[in-house]
Short mmCIF file of C-alpha atoms and ligand atoms in Angstrom, two decimals:
data_model
loop_
_atom_site.label_atom_id
_atom_site.label_comp_id
_atom_site.label_asym_id
_atom_site.label_seq_id
_atom_site.Cartn_x
_atom_site.Cartn_y
_atom_site.Cartn_z
CA UNK A 1 -67.59 -43.47 33.60
CA UNK A 2 -67.36 -40.27 35.61
CA UNK A 3 -70.64 -38.51 34.93
CA UNK A 4 -73.31 -36.23 36.32
CA UNK A 5 -76.97 -36.93 36.91
CA UNK A 6 -79.87 -34.63 37.68
CA UNK A 7 -81.99 -35.54 40.69
CA UNK A 8 -85.08 -33.69 41.85
CA UNK A 9 -87.05 -34.15 45.03
CA UNK A 10 -90.52 -33.54 43.67
CA UNK A 11 -93.06 -31.36 45.55
CA UNK A 12 -94.58 -34.33 47.40
CA UNK A 13 -91.12 -35.36 48.63
CA UNK A 14 -90.40 -31.86 49.95
CA UNK A 15 -93.85 -31.58 51.56
CA UNK A 16 -93.44 -34.94 53.25
CA UNK A 17 -90.08 -34.05 54.77
CA UNK A 18 -88.05 -36.58 52.80
CA UNK A 19 -85.28 -34.31 51.49
CA UNK A 20 -82.67 -35.27 54.08
CA UNK A 21 -83.40 -38.98 53.82
CA UNK A 22 -83.18 -38.88 50.03
CA UNK A 23 -79.92 -36.94 49.92
CA UNK A 24 -78.46 -39.27 52.50
CA UNK A 25 -79.02 -42.30 50.26
CA UNK A 26 -77.13 -40.70 47.39
CA UNK A 27 -74.32 -39.58 49.69
CA UNK A 28 -73.95 -43.01 51.25
CA UNK A 29 -73.59 -44.76 47.91
CA UNK A 30 -70.62 -42.51 47.20
CA UNK A 31 -71.96 -39.86 44.85
CA UNK A 32 -70.69 -36.29 45.22
CA UNK A 33 -73.20 -33.47 45.39
CA UNK A 34 -71.98 -30.68 43.12
CA UNK A 35 -75.13 -28.54 43.05
CA UNK A 36 -78.28 -28.21 45.14
CA UNK A 37 -81.09 -25.67 45.45
CA UNK A 38 -84.66 -25.30 46.61
CA UNK A 39 -86.74 -23.55 43.99
CA UNK A 40 -90.20 -23.06 42.63
CA UNK A 41 -90.13 -24.43 39.08
CA UNK A 42 -90.78 -21.90 36.34
CA UNK A 43 -93.40 -22.61 33.70
CA UNK A 44 -90.63 -23.33 31.22
CA UNK A 45 -88.83 -25.72 33.55
CA UNK A 46 -92.03 -27.65 34.30
CA UNK A 47 -92.96 -27.74 30.62
CA UNK A 48 -89.56 -28.68 29.19
CA UNK A 49 -88.49 -31.18 31.83
CA UNK A 50 -90.50 -34.08 30.39
CA UNK A 51 -90.39 -34.54 26.63
CA UNK A 52 -93.13 -36.46 24.84
CA UNK A 53 -90.96 -38.91 22.92
CA UNK A 54 -92.67 -41.72 20.97
CA UNK A 55 -91.32 -44.21 23.48
CA UNK A 56 -92.73 -42.28 26.46
CA UNK A 57 -96.12 -41.79 24.78
CA UNK A 58 -96.33 -45.55 24.28
CA UNK A 59 -95.20 -46.36 27.83
CA UNK A 60 -97.61 -44.04 29.66
CA UNK A 61 -100.42 -44.80 27.21
CA UNK A 62 -100.11 -48.55 27.74
CA UNK A 63 -99.80 -48.30 31.53
CA UNK A 64 -102.91 -46.15 31.77
CA UNK A 65 -104.84 -48.38 29.34
CA UNK A 66 -103.87 -51.53 31.30
CA UNK A 67 -105.01 -49.94 34.53
CA UNK A 68 -108.42 -49.05 33.04
CA UNK A 69 -108.81 -52.43 31.32
CA UNK A 70 -108.18 -54.26 34.62
CA UNK A 71 -111.13 -52.34 36.06
CA UNK A 72 -113.29 -53.20 33.07
CA UNK A 73 -113.28 -49.63 31.77
CA UNK A 74 -112.86 -49.17 28.04
CA UNK A 75 -110.16 -46.62 27.21
CA UNK A 76 -111.29 -44.48 24.30
CA UNK A 77 -108.29 -42.15 24.27
CA UNK A 78 -105.28 -42.65 22.00
CA UNK A 79 -101.81 -42.97 23.53
CA UNK A 80 -101.09 -39.42 22.34
CA UNK A 81 -104.16 -38.07 24.14
CA UNK A 82 -103.32 -39.98 27.32
CA UNK A 83 -99.70 -38.79 27.24
CA UNK A 84 -100.73 -35.17 26.65
CA UNK A 85 -103.05 -35.37 29.68
CA UNK A 86 -100.30 -36.84 31.85
CA UNK A 87 -97.84 -34.23 30.63
CA UNK A 88 -100.28 -31.46 31.62
CA UNK A 89 -100.70 -33.14 35.01
CA UNK A 90 -96.92 -33.33 35.44
CA UNK A 91 -96.58 -29.62 34.75
CA UNK A 92 -98.95 -28.70 37.56
CA UNK A 93 -97.48 -31.36 39.87
CA UNK A 94 -93.98 -29.92 39.48
CA UNK A 95 -95.22 -26.38 40.13
CA UNK A 96 -97.59 -26.92 43.05
CA UNK A 97 -94.84 -26.43 45.65
CA UNK A 98 -91.04 -26.03 45.74
CA UNK A 99 -88.74 -28.78 44.55
CA UNK A 100 -85.12 -29.53 45.46
CA UNK A 101 -82.89 -29.72 42.39
CA UNK A 102 -79.59 -31.57 42.79
CA UNK A 103 -76.66 -32.56 40.60
CA UNK A 104 -74.71 -35.62 41.71
CA UNK A 105 -71.38 -36.57 40.20
CA UNK A 106 -69.62 -39.90 40.27
CA UNK A 107 -68.78 -43.11 38.49
CA UNK A 108 -71.91 -44.48 36.78
CA UNK A 109 -73.90 -41.69 38.47
CA UNK A 110 -76.85 -42.07 36.07
CA UNK A 111 -77.31 -45.84 36.44
CA UNK A 112 -76.64 -45.74 40.17
CA UNK A 113 -79.12 -42.89 40.56
CA UNK A 114 -81.85 -44.84 38.76
CA UNK A 115 -81.12 -47.91 40.88
CA UNK A 116 -81.49 -45.96 44.13
CA UNK A 117 -84.69 -44.30 42.88
CA UNK A 118 -86.36 -47.44 41.51
CA UNK A 119 -88.98 -47.88 38.78
CA UNK A 120 -91.72 -45.35 38.09
CA UNK A 121 -94.64 -46.92 39.94
CA UNK A 122 -94.15 -46.91 43.73
CA UNK A 123 -96.66 -49.71 44.25
CA UNK A 124 -94.45 -52.16 42.36
CA UNK A 125 -91.06 -50.54 43.03
CA UNK A 126 -88.87 -52.86 45.15
CA UNK A 127 -88.36 -52.32 48.85
CA UNK A 128 -85.04 -50.56 49.33
CA UNK A 129 -85.60 -48.10 46.50
CA UNK A 130 -86.72 -44.55 47.31
CA UNK A 131 -89.96 -44.93 45.36
CA UNK A 132 -90.63 -48.34 46.90
CA UNK A 133 -89.94 -47.18 50.44
CA UNK A 134 -91.47 -43.71 50.52
CA UNK A 135 -94.55 -43.75 48.33
CA UNK A 136 -97.48 -46.07 47.67
CA UNK A 137 -98.79 -44.43 44.52
CA UNK A 138 -99.87 -46.52 41.54
CA UNK A 139 -101.06 -46.24 37.94
CA UNK A 140 -104.48 -47.31 39.24
CA UNK A 141 -104.60 -44.45 41.74
CA UNK A 142 -103.20 -41.82 39.36
CA UNK A 143 -105.63 -42.87 36.62
CA UNK A 144 -108.53 -42.76 39.07
CA UNK A 145 -107.56 -39.36 40.40
CA UNK A 146 -106.58 -38.07 36.95
CA UNK A 147 -103.17 -36.89 38.02
CA UNK A 148 -99.50 -37.80 37.59
CA UNK A 149 -98.00 -40.61 39.66
CA UNK A 150 -96.64 -38.98 42.83
CA UNK A 151 -93.41 -40.87 43.29
CA UNK A 152 -91.32 -38.44 45.35
CA UNK A 153 -88.27 -38.12 43.14
CA UNK A 154 -86.88 -37.77 39.63
CA UNK A 155 -83.50 -39.01 38.37
CA UNK A 156 -82.13 -38.69 34.82
CA UNK A 157 -82.65 -41.71 32.57
CA UNK A 158 -79.57 -41.37 30.36
CA UNK A 159 -76.64 -39.10 29.54
CA UNK A 160 -78.49 -36.95 27.01
CA UNK A 161 -81.36 -36.37 29.46
CA UNK A 162 -78.92 -35.61 32.29
CA UNK A 163 -77.18 -32.93 30.23
CA UNK A 164 -80.46 -31.40 29.10
CA UNK A 165 -81.94 -31.42 32.60
CA UNK A 166 -78.84 -29.96 34.28
CA UNK A 167 -78.89 -27.13 31.73
CA UNK A 168 -82.63 -26.57 32.24
CA UNK A 169 -82.54 -26.43 36.06
CA UNK A 170 -79.07 -24.96 36.67
CA UNK A 171 -78.28 -23.08 33.45
CA UNK A 172 -74.53 -23.50 34.01
CA UNK A 173 -74.63 -21.79 37.43
CA UNK A 174 -74.33 -22.96 41.03
CA UNK A 175 -72.40 -26.10 40.19
CA UNK A 176 -69.19 -26.55 42.14
CA UNK A 177 -65.97 -28.39 41.46
CA UNK A 178 -64.25 -29.54 44.61
CA UNK A 179 -62.25 -32.43 46.04
CA UNK A 180 -64.19 -34.84 48.19
CA UNK A 181 -62.22 -36.86 50.66
CA UNK A 182 -63.77 -40.29 49.99
CA UNK A 183 -62.94 -39.98 46.31
CA UNK A 184 -59.39 -41.12 46.98
CA UNK A 185 -60.74 -44.46 48.22
CA UNK A 186 -62.14 -45.18 44.76
CA UNK A 187 -59.29 -43.90 42.61
CA UNK A 188 -56.18 -44.56 44.65
CA UNK A 189 -55.23 -47.74 42.76
CA UNK A 190 -55.40 -46.07 39.38
CA UNK A 191 -51.93 -45.58 37.88
P1 LIG B 201 -89.49 -41.98 35.47
O1 LIG B 201 -89.74 -40.79 36.38
O2 LIG B 201 -89.43 -43.26 36.23
O3 LIG B 201 -88.32 -41.78 34.56
P2 LIG B 201 -91.20 -41.43 33.18
O4 LIG B 201 -90.07 -40.62 32.65
O5 LIG B 201 -91.78 -42.48 32.30
O6 LIG B 201 -90.80 -42.13 34.57
O7 LIG B 201 -92.43 -40.49 33.59
C1 LIG B 201 -92.19 -39.26 34.21
C2 LIG B 201 -93.14 -39.09 35.37
O8 LIG B 201 -94.48 -39.09 34.87
C3 LIG B 201 -93.12 -40.21 36.40
O9 LIG B 201 -92.10 -40.10 37.37
C4 LIG B 201 -94.50 -40.07 37.01
O10 LIG B 201 -94.54 -39.00 37.97
C5 LIG B 201 -95.35 -39.68 35.80
N1 LIG B 201 -95.98 -40.83 35.11
C6 LIG B 201 -95.36 -41.76 34.35
N2 LIG B 201 -96.24 -42.65 33.84
C7 LIG B 201 -97.45 -42.27 34.27
C8 LIG B 201 -98.80 -42.77 34.08
N3 LIG B 201 -99.05 -43.84 33.33
N4 LIG B 201 -99.81 -42.11 34.71
C9 LIG B 201 -99.58 -41.02 35.45
N5 LIG B 201 -98.34 -40.49 35.66
C10 LIG B 201 -97.29 -41.10 35.09
MG1 LIG B 202 -87.97 -40.54 32.91
#
């Protein structure tokens, strides 16, 4: 149950001055920050961060197709072509300005992180989530503007992704082990 998740304030989040607010939400829920840095993503980091799995190709392909269909535009691209275009867009999005890369540790850190962040599309993300509260972007807008959805923040989706992403952005360095005072509140009853 004790796990680590990778969180990144994307370039739009940094530009819009949301770093403090975002970190505060993770701190308040009880997660422990064990690594944090501002950096300009390398080409490799931007390229390798998002992997074109079959599942992702289908998800982004269908969302883009639905958005075009609603507007009465016929989508001639395959899901693979759509996903490749979005992946290219994501690479430039992640590299257009610095990002803040963070590792949070705690019980259920991955699920809790995703809950705080909210679903991918800000337009439909619930109020109270970071994406719902701090961005208004949509699949409609991103499809229109031919760019990735600008949704302020990334958080790992599962354990395998978290491990891969922490290795990619931190490479085993700048992660700190330390005792955090409020930890005792959560574990004091454990025998
Ligand atoms: P999440 O960040 O919620 O885990 P994904 O892993 O599916 O979402 O996608 C990675 C990122 O790609 C999203 O955060 C968003 O910036 C962008 N994205 C996802 N789907 C689309 C889409 N249909 N059109 C444009 N950009 C997208
Ligand atoms: Mg994801």
